[in-house]
CSV table of C-alpha atoms in Angstrom, one decimal:
chain,number,residue,atom,x,y,z
X,249,MET,CA,0.0,0.0,0.0
X,250,SER,CA,1.4,3.4,-1.0
X,251,ARG,CA,2.0,6.0,1.7
X,252,PRO,CA,-0.8,8.6,1.5
X,253,GLU,CA,1.7,11.5,1.8
X,254,LEU,CA,3.3,10.4,-1.5
X,255,LEU,CA,-0.1,10.3,-3.3
X,256,ALA,CA,-1.4,13.8,-2.8
X,257,PRO,CA,-1.3,16.8,-0.3
X,258,PRO,CA,-3.4,16.1,2.8
X,259,GLU,CA,-6.1,18.7,2.0
X,260,ILE,CA,-6.6,16.9,-1.3
X,261,PHE,CA,-6.1,13.3,-0.3
X,262,TYR,CA,-8.6,13.5,2.6
X,263,ASN,CA,-11.5,14.8,0.6
X,264,ASP,CA,-15.2,14.2,1.6
X,265,ASP,CA,-15.3,10.6,0.5
X,266,GLU,CA,-11.9,9.7,2.1
X,267,ALA,CA,-12.7,11.5,5.3
X,268,ARG,CA,-15.9,9.6,5.8
X,269,LYS,CA,-14.4,6.3,4.9
X,270,TYR,CA,-11.5,6.9,7.3
X,271,THR,CA,-13.8,7.8,10.2
X,272,SER,CA,-16.2,4.9,9.6
X,273,SER,CA,-13.5,2.2,9.6
X,274,SER,CA,-13.6,0.2,12.9
X,275,ARG,CA,-10.0,-0.8,12.3
X,276,ILE,CA,-8.9,2.8,12.0
X,277,ILE,CA,-10.9,3.8,15.1
X,278,ASP,CA,-9.2,1.0,17.1
X,279,ILE,CA,-5.7,1.9,15.9
X,280,GLN,CA,-6.3,5.6,16.6
X,281,THR,CA,-7.5,4.9,20.1
X,282,GLN,CA,-4.5,2.7,20.9
X,283,LEU,CA,-2.0,5.2,19.6
X,284,THR,CA,-3.7,8.1,21.5
X,285,GLU,CA,-3.7,6.2,24.7
X,286,ARG,CA,0.0,5.4,24.3
X,287,ALA,CA,0.7,9.0,23.5
X,288,LEU,CA,-1.1,10.1,26.7
X,289,GLU,CA,1.0,7.6,28.6
X,290,LEU,CA,4.2,9.0,27.2
X,291,LEU,CA,2.9,12.6,27.9
X,292,ALA,CA,3.2,11.7,31.6
X,293,LEU,CA,0.7,14.2,32.9
X,294,PRO,CA,0.3,14.6,36.6
X,295,ASP,CA,-2.3,12.2,38.0
X,296,ASP,CA,-4.0,14.9,40.2
X,297,GLY,CA,-7.5,14.9,38.6
X,298,VAL,CA,-7.0,18.4,37.1
X,299,PRO,CA,-8.0,18.6,33.4
X,300,ARG,CA,-5.2,19.8,31.1
X,301,LEU,CA,-5.4,21.8,27.9
X,302,LEU,CA,-3.9,19.7,25.1
X,303,LEU,CA,-3.3,20.3,21.4
X,304,ASP,CA,-4.1,17.6,18.9
X,305,ILE,CA,-2.0,18.3,15.8
X,306,GLY,CA,-3.5,16.8,12.7
X,307,CYS,CA,-6.7,16.0,14.6
X,308,GLY,CA,-8.6,14.9,11.5
X,309,SER,CA,-12.2,13.9,12.3
X,310,GLY,CA,-11.6,14.0,16.1
X,311,LEU,CA,-10.9,10.3,16.7
X,312,SER,CA,-7.9,11.0,18.9
X,313,GLY,CA,-9.8,13.9,20.6
X,314,GLU,CA,-12.5,11.6,21.8
X,315,THR,CA,-9.9,9.7,23.8
X,316,LEU,CA,-8.6,12.9,25.2
X,317,THR,CA,-12.2,13.8,26.3
X,318,GLU,CA,-12.7,10.4,27.9
X,319,GLN,CA,-9.5,11.0,29.9
X,320,GLY,CA,-11.0,14.3,31.2
X,321,HIS,CA,-8.9,16.7,29.3
X,322,GLN,CA,-9.8,19.8,27.2
X,323,TRP,CA,-8.3,20.0,23.8
X,324,LEU,CA,-7.8,22.0,20.6
X,325,GLY,CA,-7.6,20.3,17.3
X,326,LEU,CA,-5.7,21.6,14.2
X,327,ASP,CA,-6.0,20.1,10.8
X,328,ILE,CA,-5.4,21.2,7.2
X,329,SER,CA,-8.3,19.1,5.7
X,330,GLU,CA,-11.6,21.0,5.7
X,331,SER,CA,-13.4,17.7,4.9
X,332,MET,CA,-12.0,16.0,8.0
X,333,LEU,CA,-13.0,18.9,10.2
X,334,ASP,CA,-16.5,18.9,8.7
X,335,VAL,CA,-16.9,15.3,9.8
X,336,ALA,CA,-15.6,16.2,13.2
X,337,LEU,CA,-18.3,18.9,13.5
X,338,GLU,CA,-21.0,16.4,12.4
X,339,ARG,CA,-19.8,14.0,15.1
X,340,GLU,CA,-20.0,16.9,17.7
X,341,VAL,CA,-16.6,16.4,19.2
X,342,GLU,CA,-15.9,18.3,22.4
X,343,GLY,CA,-12.7,20.0,21.3
X,344,ASP,CA,-12.3,23.4,19.6
X,345,LEU,CA,-11.3,22.9,16.0
X,346,MET,CA,-9.0,25.0,13.8
X,347,LEU,CA,-8.3,24.9,10.1
X,348,GLY,CA,-4.7,25.5,9.4
X,349,ASP,CA,-1.3,24.3,8.1
X,350,MET,CA,1.1,23.2,10.8
X,351,GLY,CA,4.0,23.9,8.4
X,352,GLN,CA,3.2,27.6,8.6
X,353,GLY,CA,3.4,27.6,12.4
X,354,LEU,CA,0.9,27.4,15.2
X,355,GLY,CA,-0.8,30.7,15.9
X,356,LEU,CA,-1.3,30.1,19.6
X,357,ARG,CA,-0.4,32.3,22.6
X,358,SER,CA,3.0,31.5,24.3
X,359,GLY,CA,2.9,29.0,27.1
X,360,ILE,CA,-0.8,28.3,26.8
X,361,LEU,CA,-0.6,24.5,26.4
X,362,ASP,CA,-0.1,21.8,29.0
X,363,GLY,CA,0.9,19.3,26.3
X,364,ALA,CA,0.5,18.3,22.7
X,365,ILE,CA,0.0,15.1,20.8
X,366,SER,CA,0.0,14.2,17.1
X,367,ILE,CA,-0.9,10.9,15.5
X,368,SER,CA,0.5,10.1,12.0
X,369,ALA,CA,0.8,13.7,10.9
X,370,VAL,CA,4.2,15.3,11.3
X,371,GLN,CA,5.9,13.2,8.5
X,372,TRP,CA,3.7,15.0,6.0
X,373,LEU,CA,5.9,18.1,6.5
X,374,CYS,CA,8.8,16.2,4.8
X,375,ASN,CA,7.0,16.4,1.4
X,376,ALA,CA,7.1,19.5,-0.9
X,377,ASP,CA,3.5,19.5,-2.1
X,378,LYS,CA,3.9,23.0,-3.7
X,379,SER,CA,6.7,24.9,-5.3
X,380,CYS,CA,6.8,27.2,-2.3
X,381,HIS,CA,7.1,24.3,0.1
X,382,GLU,CA,10.6,23.7,1.6
X,383,PRO,CA,10.5,20.8,4.1
X,384,ARG,CA,13.3,22.2,6.2
X,385,ILE,CA,11.6,25.7,6.5
X,386,ARG,CA,8.3,24.1,7.3
X,387,LEU,CA,9.8,21.8,10.0
X,388,LYS,CA,11.5,24.8,11.6
X,389,ALA,CA,8.3,26.9,11.6
X,390,PHE,CA,6.4,24.0,13.1
X,391,PHE,CA,8.8,23.1,15.9
X,392,SER,CA,9.7,26.7,16.8
X,393,SER,CA,6.0,27.6,17.2
X,394,LEU,CA,5.2,24.4,19.1
X,395,TYR,CA,8.0,25.2,21.5
X,396,ARG,CA,6.7,28.7,22.1
X,397,CYS,CA,3.1,27.7,22.9
X,398,LEU,CA,4.0,24.9,25.3
X,399,GLY,CA,4.4,25.7,29.0
X,400,ARG,CA,7.9,25.2,30.5
X,401,GLY,CA,8.5,21.5,31.2
X,402,ALA,CA,5.5,20.4,29.2
X,403,ARG,CA,5.7,17.5,26.8
X,404,ALA,CA,4.8,16.9,23.2
X,405,VAL,CA,4.4,13.3,21.9
X,406,LEU,CA,4.3,13.0,18.1
X,407,GLN,CA,3.6,9.5,16.7
X,408,ILE,CA,5.3,9.4,13.2
X,409,TYR,CA,5.8,7.0,10.3
X,410,PRO,CA,9.1,8.2,8.9
X,411,GLU,CA,9.8,6.9,5.4
X,412,ASN,CA,13.5,6.1,6.3
X,413,LEU,CA,16.2,6.8,8.8
X,414,ALA,CA,17.2,10.0,7.1
X,415,GLN,CA,13.7,11.4,7.4
X,416,ARG,CA,13.5,10.5,11.1
X,417,GLU,CA,16.8,12.2,11.7
X,418,LEU,CA,15.6,15.3,9.8
X,419,ILE,CA,12.5,15.6,12.0
X,420,LEU,CA,14.3,15.0,15.2
X,421,GLY,CA,17.1,17.4,14.3
X,422,PHE,CA,14.8,20.3,13.8
X,423,ALA,CA,13.0,19.5,17.1
X,424,MET,CA,16.3,19.7,18.9
X,425,ARG,CA,17.3,22.9,17.2
X,426,ALA,CA,14.0,24.5,18.4
X,427,GLY,CA,15.1,23.9,22.0
X,428,PHE,CA,13.4,20.6,22.8
X,429,SER,CA,15.1,17.8,24.7
X,430,GLY,CA,14.1,14.2,24.3
X,431,GLY,CA,14.3,11.6,21.6
X,432,ILE,CA,12.6,8.7,19.8
X,433,VAL,CA,10.6,5.9,21.6
X,434,VAL,CA,10.1,2.8,19.6
X,435,ASP,CA,7.5,0.3,20.6
X,436,TYR,CA,7.9,-3.3,19.4
X,437,PRO,CA,11.2,-2.5,17.6
X,438,HIS,CA,11.6,-6.1,16.2
X,439,SER,CA,8.0,-6.4,14.7
X,440,SER,CA,7.4,-5.2,11.2
X,441,LYS,CA,3.7,-4.8,11.7
X,442,ARG,CA,3.4,-3.6,15.3
X,443,ARG,CA,6.4,-1.3,15.3
X,444,LYS,CA,5.5,2.3,16.3
X,445,GLU,CA,7.7,5.3,16.7
X,446,TYR,CA,7.0,8.3,19.0
X,447,LEU,CA,8.9,11.5,19.1
X,448,VAL,CA,8.8,12.4,22.8
X,449,LEU,CA,9.9,16.1,23.4
X,450,THR,CA,10.1,18.2,26.5
X,451,CYS,CA,10.0,22.0,26.4
X,452,GLY,CA,13.3,23.0,28.0
X,453,PRO,CA,16.8,21.8,28.6
X,454,PRO,CA,17.5,18.2,29.5
X,455,SER,CA,17.3,17.1,33.1
X,456,LEU,CA,16.6,13.9,35.2
X,457,SER,CA,12.9,14.6,34.7
X,458,THR,CA,13.1,14.8,30.9
X,459,THR,CA,14.7,11.4,30.4
X,460,THR,CA,13.2,9.7,27.3
X,461,PRO,CA,10.9,6.8,28.3
X,462,GLU,CA,11.6,3.2,27.1
X,463,GLY,CA,9.6,1.6,24.4
X,464,LYS,CA,7.4,-1.5,24.7
X,465,GLY,CA,8.6,-5.0,23.7
X,466,GLU,CA,6.7,-7.9,22.3
X,467,ASP,CA,5.5,-9.0,25.7
X,468,GLY,CA,4.2,-5.5,26.4
X,469,GLU,CA,7.0,-4.8,28.9
X,470,SER,CA,9.6,-2.0,28.5
X,471,CYS,CA,12.5,-2.8,26.2
X,472,SER,CA,15.9,-2.9,28.0
X,473,ASP,CA,18.8,-0.9,26.6
X,474,GLU,CA,20.4,-4.1,25.4
X,475,ASP,CA,17.4,-5.1,23.4
X,476,SER,CA,17.0,-1.8,21.8
X,477,SER,CA,20.7,-1.5,20.9
X,478,GLU,CA,20.3,-4.5,18.6
X,479,ASP,CA,18.1,-2.4,16.3
X,480,GLU,CA,20.4,0.0,14.6
X,481,GLU,CA,17.5,2.5,14.0
X,482,ASN,CA,16.3,2.5,17.6
X,483,HIS,CA,18.3,5.3,19.2
X,484,THR,CA,17.9,8.8,20.4
X,485,VAL,CA,20.0,11.9,19.6
X,486,CYS,CA,21.5,13.6,22.6
X,487,ILE,CA,20.9,17.2,23.2
X,488,SER,CA,24.6,17.9,23.0
X,489,ASP,CA,24.7,16.8,19.4
X,490,ARG,CA,23.0,20.1,18.3
X,491,ARG,CA,25.5,22.2,20.3
X,492,ARG,CA,28.6,20.7,18.6
X,493,PRO,CA,30.6,23.3,16.8
X,494,ARG,CA,30.0,23.1,13.1
X,495,LYS,CA,32.8,22.1,10.8
X,496,LYS,CA,34.3,24.9,8.8
X,497,GLN,CA,33.6,24.5,5.1
X,498,LYS,CA,36.6,24.4,2.9
X,499,VAL,CA,36.9,27.5,0.8
X,500,ASN,CA,38.0,27.1,-2.8
X,501,LYS,CA,40.4,29.9,-3.5
X,502,LYS,CA,39.8,29.5,-7.3
X,503,GLY,CA,36.1,30.2,-6.8
X,504,LYS,CA,33.3,28.4,-8.6
X,505,GLY,CA,34.3,27.2,-12.0
X,506,ARG,CA,32.6,27.0,-15.4
X,507,ASP,CA,31.2,23.5,-14.8
X,508,TRP,CA,29.5,24.6,-11.6
X,509,VAL,CA,27.9,27.6,-13.3
X,510,LEU,CA,26.7,25.5,-16.2
X,511,ARG,CA,25.2,22.9,-13.8
X,512,LYS,CA,23.4,25.6,-11.9
X,513,LYS,CA,22.0,27.2,-15.0
X,514,GLU,CA,20.7,23.8,-16.2
X,515,GLN,CA,18.9,23.4,-12.8
X,516,MET,CA,17.3,26.8,-13.2
X,517,ARG,CA,16.1,25.9,-16.7
X,518,LYS,CA,14.5,22.7,-15.4
X,519,LYS,CA,12.6,24.8,-12.8
X,520,GLY,CA,11.2,26.9,-15.7
X,521,ASN,CA,13.2,30.0,-15.0
X,522,ALA,CA,14.5,32.3,-17.7
X,523,VAL,CA,18.2,31.7,-18.0
X,524,PRO,CA,20.6,33.4,-20.5
X,525,ALA,CA,22.0,31.1,-23.2
X,526,ASP,CA,25.5,29.7,-22.7
X,527,SER,CA,28.4,31.3,-24.6
X,528,LYS,CA,32.1,31.5,-24.5
X,529,TYR,CA,31.8,34.3,-21.9
X,530,THR,CA,29.9,32.1,-19.5
X,531,ALA,CA,31.7,32.0,-16.1
X,532,ARG,CA,34.6,34.0,-17.5
X,533,LYS,CA,36.3,36.0,-14.8
X,534,ARG,CA,35.8,39.8,-15.1
X,535,LYS,CA,38.7,42.1,-15.1
X,536,ASP,CA,39.3,44.2,-11.9
X,537,ARG,CA,38.4,47.3,-13.9
X,538,PHE,CA,37.1,48.2,-17.3
């Protein structure tokens, strides 16, 4: 089965028909409930009976929000698909719904949220659905705004389906640069079907209270460090990694040559830009003065 984010942008893929089919599937409802319950567990909210204000990023038709309501919390839902939100309104979910693109940032007041969850949504930011979309810029805008609207010490748990290891590292890297501490939690790391990945982030610098939880094993118990080390992809990035001094780029004293200029011009032509024709003067060094 093809990944939906590779087929069409979310606001197009989840049209009226797809939104209703998604919401009426008992299998999808069961999966969403399990993932949301696990996200709440990783969120580690205080068990004091006080309802918290949570943000559901990519809330869709409100399946995850229903679990938040059952747990006694208040929530805000953000989604880019108008069809999904229409279904949520028909179902009369308890949360307040917002139509918006998380890649453009979250327009919420600073420090207003006690936590945030997201189920199967953040990996959509890694795709350029429009010519103006740059995944790195969109990831930066998303994580920077998420960091601002979370209270100090609050957590965000984002369940993701990265396409590969590089995509996972890209997402985690921008989360670290935004100021979060934390890492990846992998449940059932040795199962191809049950494997689930959660990006567990804490707003603020690392401390003993921000230690990344352990994932679940096949028996439902927490995976030990020895078990998780056997999976080369099951690891977290330390907060110190993003504070490492960058390597200085080597500067070519000769400058950029003719081959480089021709290659760049060809790339611009493929993008449909107007580029002057190549000639014997292309990339020729100008004299110091005329």
